[in-house]
XYZ file of C-alpha atoms in Angstrom:
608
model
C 71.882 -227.314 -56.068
C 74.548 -224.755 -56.548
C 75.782 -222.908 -53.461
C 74.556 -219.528 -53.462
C 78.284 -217.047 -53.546
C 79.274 -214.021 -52.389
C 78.879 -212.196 -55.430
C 75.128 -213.579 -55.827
C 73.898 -212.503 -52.879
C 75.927 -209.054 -52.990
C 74.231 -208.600 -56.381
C 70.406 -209.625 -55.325
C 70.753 -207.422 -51.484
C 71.400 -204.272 -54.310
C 68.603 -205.310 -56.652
C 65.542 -205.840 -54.103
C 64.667 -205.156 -50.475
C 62.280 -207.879 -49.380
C 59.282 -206.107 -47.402
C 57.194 -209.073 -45.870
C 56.672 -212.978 -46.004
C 53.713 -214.879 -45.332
C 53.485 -218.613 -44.903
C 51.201 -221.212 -44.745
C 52.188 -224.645 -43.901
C 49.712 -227.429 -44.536
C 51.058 -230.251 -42.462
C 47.833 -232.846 -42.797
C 48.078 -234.092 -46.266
C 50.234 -237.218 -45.284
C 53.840 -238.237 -44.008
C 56.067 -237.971 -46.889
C 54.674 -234.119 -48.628
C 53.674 -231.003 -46.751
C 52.305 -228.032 -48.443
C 53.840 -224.864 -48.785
C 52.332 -221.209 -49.588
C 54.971 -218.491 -49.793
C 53.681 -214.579 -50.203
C 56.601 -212.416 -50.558
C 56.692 -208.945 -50.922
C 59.718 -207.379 -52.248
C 60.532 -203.929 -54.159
C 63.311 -204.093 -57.241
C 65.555 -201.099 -56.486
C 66.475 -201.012 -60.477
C 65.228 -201.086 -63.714
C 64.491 -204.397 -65.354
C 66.213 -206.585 -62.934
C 66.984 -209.770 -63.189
C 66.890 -212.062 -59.830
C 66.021 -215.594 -58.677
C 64.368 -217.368 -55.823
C 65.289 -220.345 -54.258
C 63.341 -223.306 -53.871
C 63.152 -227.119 -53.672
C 59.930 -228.238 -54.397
C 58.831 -231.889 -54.747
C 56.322 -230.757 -57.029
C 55.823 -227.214 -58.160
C 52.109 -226.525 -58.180
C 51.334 -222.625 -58.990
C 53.084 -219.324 -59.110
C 51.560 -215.589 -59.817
C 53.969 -212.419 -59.899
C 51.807 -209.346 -59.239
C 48.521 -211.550 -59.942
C 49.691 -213.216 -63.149
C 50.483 -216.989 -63.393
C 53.670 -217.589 -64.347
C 53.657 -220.026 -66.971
C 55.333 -222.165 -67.339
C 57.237 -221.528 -63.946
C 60.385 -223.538 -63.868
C 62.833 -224.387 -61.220
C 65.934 -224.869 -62.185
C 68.278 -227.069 -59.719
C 66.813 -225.071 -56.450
C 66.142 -221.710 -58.441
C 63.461 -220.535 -59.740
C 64.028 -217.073 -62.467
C 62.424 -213.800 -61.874
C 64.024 -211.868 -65.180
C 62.902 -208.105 -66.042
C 60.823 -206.988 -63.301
C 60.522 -203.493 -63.181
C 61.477 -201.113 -60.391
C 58.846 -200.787 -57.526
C 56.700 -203.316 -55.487
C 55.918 -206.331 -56.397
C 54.082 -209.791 -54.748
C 55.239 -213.204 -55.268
C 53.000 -216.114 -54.240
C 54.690 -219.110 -54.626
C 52.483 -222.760 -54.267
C 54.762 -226.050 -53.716
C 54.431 -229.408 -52.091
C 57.674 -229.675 -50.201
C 58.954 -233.120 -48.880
C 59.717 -234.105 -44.916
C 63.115 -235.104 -44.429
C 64.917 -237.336 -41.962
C 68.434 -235.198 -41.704
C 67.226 -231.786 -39.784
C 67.028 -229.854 -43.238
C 64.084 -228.822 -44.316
C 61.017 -230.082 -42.223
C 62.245 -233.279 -39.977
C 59.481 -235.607 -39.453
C 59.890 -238.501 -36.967
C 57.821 -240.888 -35.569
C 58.544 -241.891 -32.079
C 58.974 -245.449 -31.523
C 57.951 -245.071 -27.418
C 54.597 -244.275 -28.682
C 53.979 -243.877 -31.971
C 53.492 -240.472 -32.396
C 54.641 -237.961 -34.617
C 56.631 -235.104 -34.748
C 57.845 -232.027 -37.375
C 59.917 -229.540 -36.421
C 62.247 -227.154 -39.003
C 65.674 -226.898 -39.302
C 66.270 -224.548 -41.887
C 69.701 -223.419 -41.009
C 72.460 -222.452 -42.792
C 71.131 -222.135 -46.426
C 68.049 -225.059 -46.217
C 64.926 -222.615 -45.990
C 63.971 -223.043 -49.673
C 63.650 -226.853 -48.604
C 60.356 -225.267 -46.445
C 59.541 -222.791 -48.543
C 60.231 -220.229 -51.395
C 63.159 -217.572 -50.356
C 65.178 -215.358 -50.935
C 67.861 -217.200 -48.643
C 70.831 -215.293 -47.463
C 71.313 -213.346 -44.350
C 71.299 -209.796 -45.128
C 67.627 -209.673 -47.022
C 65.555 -209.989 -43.567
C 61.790 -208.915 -43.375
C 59.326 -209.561 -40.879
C 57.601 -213.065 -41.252
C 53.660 -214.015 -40.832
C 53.000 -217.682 -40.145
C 49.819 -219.538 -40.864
C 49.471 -223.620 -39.783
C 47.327 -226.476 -40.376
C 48.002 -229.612 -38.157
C 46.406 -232.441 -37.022
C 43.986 -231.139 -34.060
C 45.622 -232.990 -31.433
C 48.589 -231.597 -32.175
C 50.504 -228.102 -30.775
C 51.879 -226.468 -33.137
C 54.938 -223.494 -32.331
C 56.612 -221.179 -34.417
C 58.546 -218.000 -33.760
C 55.487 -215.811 -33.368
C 52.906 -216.199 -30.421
C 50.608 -218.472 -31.445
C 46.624 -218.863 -31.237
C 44.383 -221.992 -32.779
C 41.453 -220.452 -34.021
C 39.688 -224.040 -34.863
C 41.047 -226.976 -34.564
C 43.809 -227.773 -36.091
C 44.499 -224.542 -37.605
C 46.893 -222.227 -36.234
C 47.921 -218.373 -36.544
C 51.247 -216.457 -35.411
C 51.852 -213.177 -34.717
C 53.801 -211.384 -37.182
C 57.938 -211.359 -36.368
C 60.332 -208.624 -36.714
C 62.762 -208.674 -39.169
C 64.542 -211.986 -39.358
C 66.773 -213.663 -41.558
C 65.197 -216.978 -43.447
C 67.219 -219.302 -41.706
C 65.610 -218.264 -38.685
C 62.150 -219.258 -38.972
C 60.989 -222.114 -37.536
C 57.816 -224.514 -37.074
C 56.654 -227.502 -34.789
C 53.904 -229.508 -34.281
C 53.353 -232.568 -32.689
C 51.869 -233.428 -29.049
C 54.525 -231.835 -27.749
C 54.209 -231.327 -23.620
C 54.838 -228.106 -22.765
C 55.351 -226.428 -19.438
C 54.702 -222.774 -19.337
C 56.009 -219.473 -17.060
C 56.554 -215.759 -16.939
C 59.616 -213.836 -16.017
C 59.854 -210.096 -16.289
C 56.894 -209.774 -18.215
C 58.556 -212.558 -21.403
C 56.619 -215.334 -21.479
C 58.438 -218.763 -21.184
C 57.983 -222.623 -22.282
C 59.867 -225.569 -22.433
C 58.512 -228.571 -25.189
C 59.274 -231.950 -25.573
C 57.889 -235.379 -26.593
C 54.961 -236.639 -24.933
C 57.017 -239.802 -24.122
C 59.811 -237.799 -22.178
C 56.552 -235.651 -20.149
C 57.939 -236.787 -16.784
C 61.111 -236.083 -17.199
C 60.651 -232.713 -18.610
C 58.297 -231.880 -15.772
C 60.948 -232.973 -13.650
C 63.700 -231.115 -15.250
C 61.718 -227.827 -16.232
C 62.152 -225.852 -12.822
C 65.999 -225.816 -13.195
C 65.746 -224.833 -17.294
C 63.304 -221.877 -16.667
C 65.184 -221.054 -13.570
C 68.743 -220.159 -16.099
C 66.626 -218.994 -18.428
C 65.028 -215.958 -16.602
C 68.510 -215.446 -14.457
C 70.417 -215.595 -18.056
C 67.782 -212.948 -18.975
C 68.364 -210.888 -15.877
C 72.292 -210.643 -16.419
C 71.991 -210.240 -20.473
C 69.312 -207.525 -20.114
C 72.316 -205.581 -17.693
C 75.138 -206.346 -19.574
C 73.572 -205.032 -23.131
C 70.880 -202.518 -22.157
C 68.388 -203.532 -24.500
C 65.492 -205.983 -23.660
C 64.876 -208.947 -25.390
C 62.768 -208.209 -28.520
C 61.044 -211.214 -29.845
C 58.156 -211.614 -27.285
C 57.810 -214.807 -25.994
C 60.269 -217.256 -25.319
C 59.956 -221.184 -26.110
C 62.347 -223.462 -25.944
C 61.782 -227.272 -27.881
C 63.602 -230.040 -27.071
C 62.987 -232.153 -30.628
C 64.192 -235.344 -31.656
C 66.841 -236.467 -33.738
C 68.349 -232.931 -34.080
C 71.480 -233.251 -35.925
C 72.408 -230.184 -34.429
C 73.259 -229.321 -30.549
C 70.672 -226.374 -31.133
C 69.601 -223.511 -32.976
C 68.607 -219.919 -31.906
C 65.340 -218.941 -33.600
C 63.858 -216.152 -32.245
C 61.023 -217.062 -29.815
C 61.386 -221.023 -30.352
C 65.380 -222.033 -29.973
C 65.004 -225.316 -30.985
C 67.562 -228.111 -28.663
C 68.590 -231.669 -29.798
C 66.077 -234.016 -26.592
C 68.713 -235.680 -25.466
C 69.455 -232.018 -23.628
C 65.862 -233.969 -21.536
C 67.980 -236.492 -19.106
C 66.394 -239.441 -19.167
C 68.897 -241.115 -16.656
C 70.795 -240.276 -13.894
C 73.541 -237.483 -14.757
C 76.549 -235.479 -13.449
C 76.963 -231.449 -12.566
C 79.393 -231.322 -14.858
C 76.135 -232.353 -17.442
C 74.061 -230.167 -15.915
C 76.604 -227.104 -16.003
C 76.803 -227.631 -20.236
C 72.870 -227.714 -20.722
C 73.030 -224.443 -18.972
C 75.799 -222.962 -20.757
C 74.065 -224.245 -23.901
C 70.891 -222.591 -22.846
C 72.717 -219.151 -22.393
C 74.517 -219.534 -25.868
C 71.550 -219.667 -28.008
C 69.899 -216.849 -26.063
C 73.012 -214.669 -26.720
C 71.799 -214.890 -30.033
C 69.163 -213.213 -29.622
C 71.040 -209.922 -29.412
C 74.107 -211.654 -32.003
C 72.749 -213.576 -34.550
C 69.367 -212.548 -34.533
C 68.676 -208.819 -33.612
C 71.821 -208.053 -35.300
C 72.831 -210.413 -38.306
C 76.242 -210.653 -40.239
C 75.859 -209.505 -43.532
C 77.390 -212.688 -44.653
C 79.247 -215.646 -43.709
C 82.504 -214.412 -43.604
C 81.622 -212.290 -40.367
C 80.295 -216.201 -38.913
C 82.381 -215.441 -35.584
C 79.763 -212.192 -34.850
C 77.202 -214.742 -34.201
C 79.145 -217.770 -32.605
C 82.344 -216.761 -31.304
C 79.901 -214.148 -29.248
C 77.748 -216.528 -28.294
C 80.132 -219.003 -26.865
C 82.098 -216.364 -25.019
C 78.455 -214.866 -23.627
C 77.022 -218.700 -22.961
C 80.098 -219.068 -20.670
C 80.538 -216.325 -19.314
C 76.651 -215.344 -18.269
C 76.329 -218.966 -16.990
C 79.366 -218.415 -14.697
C 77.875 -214.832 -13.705
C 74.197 -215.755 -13.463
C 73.796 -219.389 -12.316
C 74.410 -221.830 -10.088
C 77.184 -223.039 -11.990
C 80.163 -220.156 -11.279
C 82.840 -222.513 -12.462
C 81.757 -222.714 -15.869
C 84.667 -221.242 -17.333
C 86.578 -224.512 -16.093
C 84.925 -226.724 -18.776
C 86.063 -223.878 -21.582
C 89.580 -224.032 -20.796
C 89.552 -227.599 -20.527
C 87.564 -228.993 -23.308
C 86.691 -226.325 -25.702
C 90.300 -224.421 -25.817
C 91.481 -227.802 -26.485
C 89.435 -228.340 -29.504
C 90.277 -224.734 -30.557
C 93.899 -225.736 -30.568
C 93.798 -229.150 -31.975
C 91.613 -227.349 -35.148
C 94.414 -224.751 -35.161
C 97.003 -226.812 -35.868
C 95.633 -228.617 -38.716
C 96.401 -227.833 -42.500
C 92.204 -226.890 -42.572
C 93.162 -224.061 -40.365
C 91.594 -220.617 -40.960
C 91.224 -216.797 -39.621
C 88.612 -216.510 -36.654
C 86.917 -213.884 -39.012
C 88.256 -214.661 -42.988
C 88.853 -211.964 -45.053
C 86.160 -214.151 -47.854
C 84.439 -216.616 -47.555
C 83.047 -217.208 -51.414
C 79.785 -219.531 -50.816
C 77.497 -220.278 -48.219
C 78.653 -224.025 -48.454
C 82.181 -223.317 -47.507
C 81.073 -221.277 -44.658
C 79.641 -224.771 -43.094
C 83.748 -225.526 -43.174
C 84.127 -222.870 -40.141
C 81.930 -224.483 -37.820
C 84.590 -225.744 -35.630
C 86.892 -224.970 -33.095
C 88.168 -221.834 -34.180
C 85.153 -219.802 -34.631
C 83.502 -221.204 -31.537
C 86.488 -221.861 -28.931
C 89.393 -220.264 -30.583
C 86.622 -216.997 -31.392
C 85.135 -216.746 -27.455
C 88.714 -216.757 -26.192
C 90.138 -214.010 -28.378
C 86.992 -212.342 -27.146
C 87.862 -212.774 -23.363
C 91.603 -211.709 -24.697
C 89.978 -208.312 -26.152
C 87.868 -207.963 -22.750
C 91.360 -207.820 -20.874
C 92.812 -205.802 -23.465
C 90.217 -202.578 -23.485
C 88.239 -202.941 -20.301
C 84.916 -204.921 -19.507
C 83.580 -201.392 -19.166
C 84.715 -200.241 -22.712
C 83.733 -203.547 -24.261
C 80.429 -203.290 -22.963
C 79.878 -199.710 -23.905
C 81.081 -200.685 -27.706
C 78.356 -203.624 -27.916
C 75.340 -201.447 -26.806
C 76.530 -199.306 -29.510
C 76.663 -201.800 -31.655
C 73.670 -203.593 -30.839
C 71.786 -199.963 -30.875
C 73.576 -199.120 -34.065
C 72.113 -202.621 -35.989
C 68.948 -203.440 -33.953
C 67.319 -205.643 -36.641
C 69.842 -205.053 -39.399
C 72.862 -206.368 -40.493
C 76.490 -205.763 -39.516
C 80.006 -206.318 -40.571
C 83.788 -206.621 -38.249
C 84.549 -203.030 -39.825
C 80.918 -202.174 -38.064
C 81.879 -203.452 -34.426
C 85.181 -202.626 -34.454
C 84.116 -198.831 -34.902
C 82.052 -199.354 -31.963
C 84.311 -200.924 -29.868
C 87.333 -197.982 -30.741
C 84.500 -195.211 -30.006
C 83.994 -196.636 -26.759
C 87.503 -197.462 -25.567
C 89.286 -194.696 -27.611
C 91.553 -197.142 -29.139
C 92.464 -198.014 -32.922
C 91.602 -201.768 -33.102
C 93.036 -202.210 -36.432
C 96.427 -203.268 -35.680
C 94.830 -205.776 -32.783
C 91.647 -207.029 -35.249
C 94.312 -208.019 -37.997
C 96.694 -209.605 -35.710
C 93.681 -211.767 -33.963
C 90.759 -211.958 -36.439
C 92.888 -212.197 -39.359
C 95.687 -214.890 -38.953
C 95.512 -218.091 -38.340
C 97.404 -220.240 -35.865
C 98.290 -220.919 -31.817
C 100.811 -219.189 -30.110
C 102.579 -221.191 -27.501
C 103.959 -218.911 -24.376
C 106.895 -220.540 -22.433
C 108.817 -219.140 -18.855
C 112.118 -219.003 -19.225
C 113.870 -219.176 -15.736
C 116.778 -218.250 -14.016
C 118.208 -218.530 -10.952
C 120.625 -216.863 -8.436
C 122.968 -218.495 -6.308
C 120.489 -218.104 -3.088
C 117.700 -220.043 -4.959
C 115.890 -216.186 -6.148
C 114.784 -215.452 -9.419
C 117.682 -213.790 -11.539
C 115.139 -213.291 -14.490
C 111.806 -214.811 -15.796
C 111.560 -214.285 -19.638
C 108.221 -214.979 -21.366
C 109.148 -216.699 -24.728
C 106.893 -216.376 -27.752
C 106.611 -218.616 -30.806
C 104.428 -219.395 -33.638
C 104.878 -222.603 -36.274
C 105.111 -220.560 -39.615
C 102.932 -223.265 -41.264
C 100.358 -222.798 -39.021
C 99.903 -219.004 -39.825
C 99.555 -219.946 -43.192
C 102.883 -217.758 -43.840
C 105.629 -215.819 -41.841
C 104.647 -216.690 -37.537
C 102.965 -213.535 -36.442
C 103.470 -213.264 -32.912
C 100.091 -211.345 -31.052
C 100.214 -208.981 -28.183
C 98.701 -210.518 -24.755
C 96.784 -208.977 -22.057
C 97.963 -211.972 -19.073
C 98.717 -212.341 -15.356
C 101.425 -215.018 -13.862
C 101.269 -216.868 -10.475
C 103.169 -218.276 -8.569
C 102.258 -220.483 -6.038
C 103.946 -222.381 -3.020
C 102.665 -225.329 -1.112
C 102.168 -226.151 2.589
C 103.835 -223.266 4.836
C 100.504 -221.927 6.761
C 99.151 -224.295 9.730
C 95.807 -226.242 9.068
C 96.208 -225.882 5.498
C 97.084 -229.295 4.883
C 99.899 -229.011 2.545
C 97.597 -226.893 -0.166
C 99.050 -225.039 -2.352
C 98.764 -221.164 -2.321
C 99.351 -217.969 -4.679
C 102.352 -216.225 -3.603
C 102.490 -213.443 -6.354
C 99.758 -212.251 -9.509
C 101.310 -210.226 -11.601
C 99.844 -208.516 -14.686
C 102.258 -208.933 -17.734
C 101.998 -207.629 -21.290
C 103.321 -210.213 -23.560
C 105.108 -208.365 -26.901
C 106.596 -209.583 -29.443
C 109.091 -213.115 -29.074
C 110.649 -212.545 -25.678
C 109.222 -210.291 -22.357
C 110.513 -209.794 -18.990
C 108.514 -210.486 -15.850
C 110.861 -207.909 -14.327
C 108.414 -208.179 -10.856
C 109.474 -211.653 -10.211
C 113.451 -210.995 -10.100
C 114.503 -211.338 -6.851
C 111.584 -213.403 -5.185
C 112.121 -216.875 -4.180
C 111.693 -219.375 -6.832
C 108.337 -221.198 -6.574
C 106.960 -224.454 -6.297
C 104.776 -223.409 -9.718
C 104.876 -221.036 -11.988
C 102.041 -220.384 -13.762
C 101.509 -218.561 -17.134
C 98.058 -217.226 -18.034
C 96.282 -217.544 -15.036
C 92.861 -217.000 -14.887
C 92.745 -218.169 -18.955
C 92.967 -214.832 -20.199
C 94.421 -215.547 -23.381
C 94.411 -217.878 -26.080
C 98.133 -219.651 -26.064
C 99.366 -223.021 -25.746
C 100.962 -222.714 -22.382
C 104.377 -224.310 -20.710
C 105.849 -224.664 -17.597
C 109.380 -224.243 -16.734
C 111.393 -227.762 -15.695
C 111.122 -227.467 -12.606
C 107.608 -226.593 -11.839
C 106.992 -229.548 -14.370
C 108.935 -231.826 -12.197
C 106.592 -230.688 -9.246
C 103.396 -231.239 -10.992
C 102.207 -235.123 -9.330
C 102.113 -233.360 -6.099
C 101.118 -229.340 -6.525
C 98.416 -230.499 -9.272
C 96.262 -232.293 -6.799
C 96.604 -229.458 -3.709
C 95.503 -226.619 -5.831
C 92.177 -225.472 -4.516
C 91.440 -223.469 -7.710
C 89.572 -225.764 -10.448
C 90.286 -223.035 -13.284
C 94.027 -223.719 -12.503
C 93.685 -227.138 -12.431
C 92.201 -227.054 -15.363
C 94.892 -225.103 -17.499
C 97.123 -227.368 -15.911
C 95.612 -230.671 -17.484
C 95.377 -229.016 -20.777
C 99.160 -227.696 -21.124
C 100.222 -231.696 -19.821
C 98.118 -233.370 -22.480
C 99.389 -230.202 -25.069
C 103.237 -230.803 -24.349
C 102.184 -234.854 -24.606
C 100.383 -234.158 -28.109
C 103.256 -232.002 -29.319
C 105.871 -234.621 -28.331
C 107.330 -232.576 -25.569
C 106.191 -234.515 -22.933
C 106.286 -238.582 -23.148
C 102.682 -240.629 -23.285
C 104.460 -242.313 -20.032
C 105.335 -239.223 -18.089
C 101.612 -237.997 -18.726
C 99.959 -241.077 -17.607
C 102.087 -241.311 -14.469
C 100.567 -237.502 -14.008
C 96.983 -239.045 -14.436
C 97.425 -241.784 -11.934
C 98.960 -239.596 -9.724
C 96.649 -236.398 -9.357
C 93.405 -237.867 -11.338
C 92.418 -239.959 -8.324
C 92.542 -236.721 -6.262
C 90.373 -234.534 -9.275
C 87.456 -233.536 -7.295
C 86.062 -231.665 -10.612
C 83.785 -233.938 -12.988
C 84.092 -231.906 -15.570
C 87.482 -231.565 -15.387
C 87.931 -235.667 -14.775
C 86.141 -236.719 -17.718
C 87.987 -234.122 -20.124
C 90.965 -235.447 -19.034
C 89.523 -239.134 -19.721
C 88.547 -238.231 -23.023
C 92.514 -236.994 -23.938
């Protein structure tokens, strides 16, 4: 099946508005076909259009345009011709027998080998609706969707609508507001569920009827983030959550970690512990569980128009899922598993030759967008977010995404789009910044440079930037950063047991190749000195010599695990870049991992 492009779907969003879908699923006929009934109502905005819907049938059984059978209707490698319609309304009723699938496209049915039962779920994401049913599958053509189900009786069935069986077996949603197709999504099986309420949005968490004690025993904690990640994304955007209720299915074999469908996020079960596990495991369900609800408000309320703009869904979400878990739940340190183990997959992806923009200027089909699901648009994305929060203001950034969010409630959106937002609200031209950022690809790397006087004082600290020309695809283009330096000594204060302690924080806007941390000159020099502190920015960081030498003893006595933590990950980046030899770094690691009182951060640095 061709990929749809750029051009396609630019040229189909001008020639019809789609106005409603309604589906019926018939999921009792047997284990290799389902049944599919698509009823789409769209309007043709010009004359004689020409168009084309997508579908994969197994086996194409009936179509009618406007009440007359197309004959004979054919489908043409996962498109299916609609050529000179006229311009006004018209009703498409599509009639296909689709086929299950085993690779979360489509509808995945499995059978579970604890028990024998069976379960279907969807997975329609990125371009893989037309595998469930007939489409007009790109992002920007949303409607509202109507969802009709027949199951076997002993079965639940879900979708993204509240749902009612009104005889057994057969099962009725209420209608949706305007999603994108890749958003739908359907269940059944005898899935256990376990059921709440929290601020009037109802609330379940599903799983397989083999894992029912363990989801039991885990669902207290999962609705417990849930309506707390609720609470703090309700303040920090304004706007309630629109989809009604809230489920959340925990489905098997889900190539995927999850997906955000509105009303049903669907999770990969193995998110259902089935064994004894750390915090550190605990802490990313939870941040997982806050990422696909920031979708709701970036992803789903407000969609890109198209791929190209993938980071307005996921480098949001990851910067959100972090920081509302830290905010909201139990797990306040969850910014110490970003910086290190997801900054360190940004960078590695950075430095490759398949290096890209956070936000590319085109991306030409929906297939190549699947090439940008990595650690740039995820990791490299949420920390040039938390870079733009220290740039404008968390109260200007804020005040730009309500806007936003207001702006696009159930539409689509584009960069140009949110970056007019964000300059209304912070009264700042964001061009310069968005081109610099979103634009270009590659990592800067921030070094001290350090001098000293005669008496053992700073003379002059020097900030030196650079950037590998090949990895910015061109000519290095160095970025402005928003960052604060430490310093830190060790031992000094009685009963503190030789820990080590901030002397100085000093705000510092890095410009251009070389800046002066003109507060520093004069101070004595420290036992570390620390660039980016707090993680504010998205650089490969180094240490002067001799806070380097001092690392296998201040490592271990820093109290701060965020610290810590940028402190593994610029060791193992100066080992990886050949700065630092493989035997220096595991001398560090037998040193201070012994003393690493943070899981998460221990088995990051396990996995370097």
């Amino acid at each position: 099946m061709p990929s749809l492009t750029r051009d396609e779907a630019a040229r189909r969003a001008a020639a019809i508005h789609v106005t409603a879908y309604e589906l019926d699923f018939d999921l009792t006929i047997g284990d290799r076909i389902f049944r599919s009934v698509s009823r789409i109502r769209f309007a043709v905005t010009a004359e004689a259009a020409a168009t084309f819907i997508d579908i994969r049938p197994d086996r194409l059984v009936r179509v009618t345009l406007d009440g007359q059978e197309l004959e004979p209707a054919r489908v043409d490698d996962g498109r299916m011709a609609l050529a000179g319609l006229p311009a006004g309304p018209h009703e498409l009723v599509v009639v296909a027998d689709m086929a299950y699938t085993n690779t979360s496209q489509g509808l995945h049915r499995f059978t579970d080998p604890a028990d024998g039962e069976t379960y279907v779920y969807s997975a329609l994401f990125l371009d893989q609706a037309s595998r469930a049913y007939a489409c007009f599958d790109q992002p920007d053509l949303k409607a509202p969707f109507t969802v009709t189900m027949s199951v076997d009786p002993r079965w639940v069935a879900v979708s993204n609508g509240a749902g009612t069986q009104v005889s057994p077996g057969r099962w009725e949603f209420a209608a949706t507001e305007p999603l994108a197709t890749y958003f739908t999504v359907v269940a059944a099986g005898p899935y256990h569920r376990v059921e709440s309420v929290h601020d009037g949005i109802p609330l379940a968490v599903y799983g397989r009827a083999s894992l029912a004690a363990h989801l039991d025993a885990q669902a207290p904690e999962m609705l417990a983030i849930t309506a707390a990640c609720f609470d703090r994304y309700h303040e920090l955007f304004g706007v309630r959550y629109p989809f009604g209720k809230y489920d959340q299915a925990f489905v098997p074999e889900f190539s995927a970690g999850a997906m955000e469908n509105p009303g049903c996020v669907t999770f990969r079960d193995e998110f259902i512990f089935t064994s004894a596990v750390t915090d550190a495991e605990r802490e990313h369900r939870a941040v997982v569980i806050a990422h696909e609800m920031a979708h709701m408000w970036f992803g789903d309320l407000v969609t890109m128009r198209w791929w190209d703009d993938l980071w307005l869904n996921e480098s949001f979400a990851n910067y959100l899922g972090y920081r509302v878990t830290a905010e909201a739940t139990e797990f306040t340190g969850a910014w110490t598993e970003f910086a290190v183990g997801e900054k360190a997959w940004g960078y590695a992806a950075d430095q490759r030759s398949s290096s890209h923009p956070v936000a590319p200027e085109t991306v030409a089909t929906a297939a190549d967008a699947l090439l940008n699901f990595d650690g740039i648009s995820y990791a490299k994305g949420a920390s040039v977010l938390r870079q733009l929060v220290a740039w404008l203001g968390d109260d200007a950034f804020l005040a730009g995404l309500r806007a936003h969010i207001r702006a696009h409630a159930f539409g689509n959106a584009t960069l140009a789009d949110l970056l007019a937002a964000l300059g209304a609200a912070s009264g700042r031209d964001l061009a310069d910044w968005a081109w610099v950022w979103l634009r270009t690809a590659g990592v800067s790397t921030l070094r001290p440079e350090v001098r000293l006087d005669s008496q053992g004082r700073y003379e002059s600290v020097t900030i030196g930037q650079t950037v590998p020309a090949t990895a910015a695809g061109g000519e290095p283009v160095l970025r402005p950063h928003r960052i604060t330096v430490a310093t830190g000594i060790a031992g000094g204060v009685a009963g503190d047991g030789g820990a080590l302690r901030l002397r100085d924080v000093i705000d510092v806007s890095v410009e251009g190749a070389r800046t002066a941390v003109d507060a520093l000159a004069g101070l004595p020099e420290a036992d570390l000195l620390l660039v980016n502190d707090g993680d504010l920015t998205y650089a490969k960081i180094r240490l002067d010599p001799a806070s380097m030498s001092r690392l296998s003893s201040t490592l271990p006595a820093i109290g701060d695990r965020l610290t810590r933590a940028l402190l593994w990950g610029a060791a193992w980046d100066m080992t990886r870049d050949s700065e630092l030899p493989a035997t220096e770094f595991i001398s560090l690691c037998s040193a201070a991992l012994p003393r690493e009182g943070d899981v998460a951060i221990f088995a990051k640095v396990v996995e370097y």
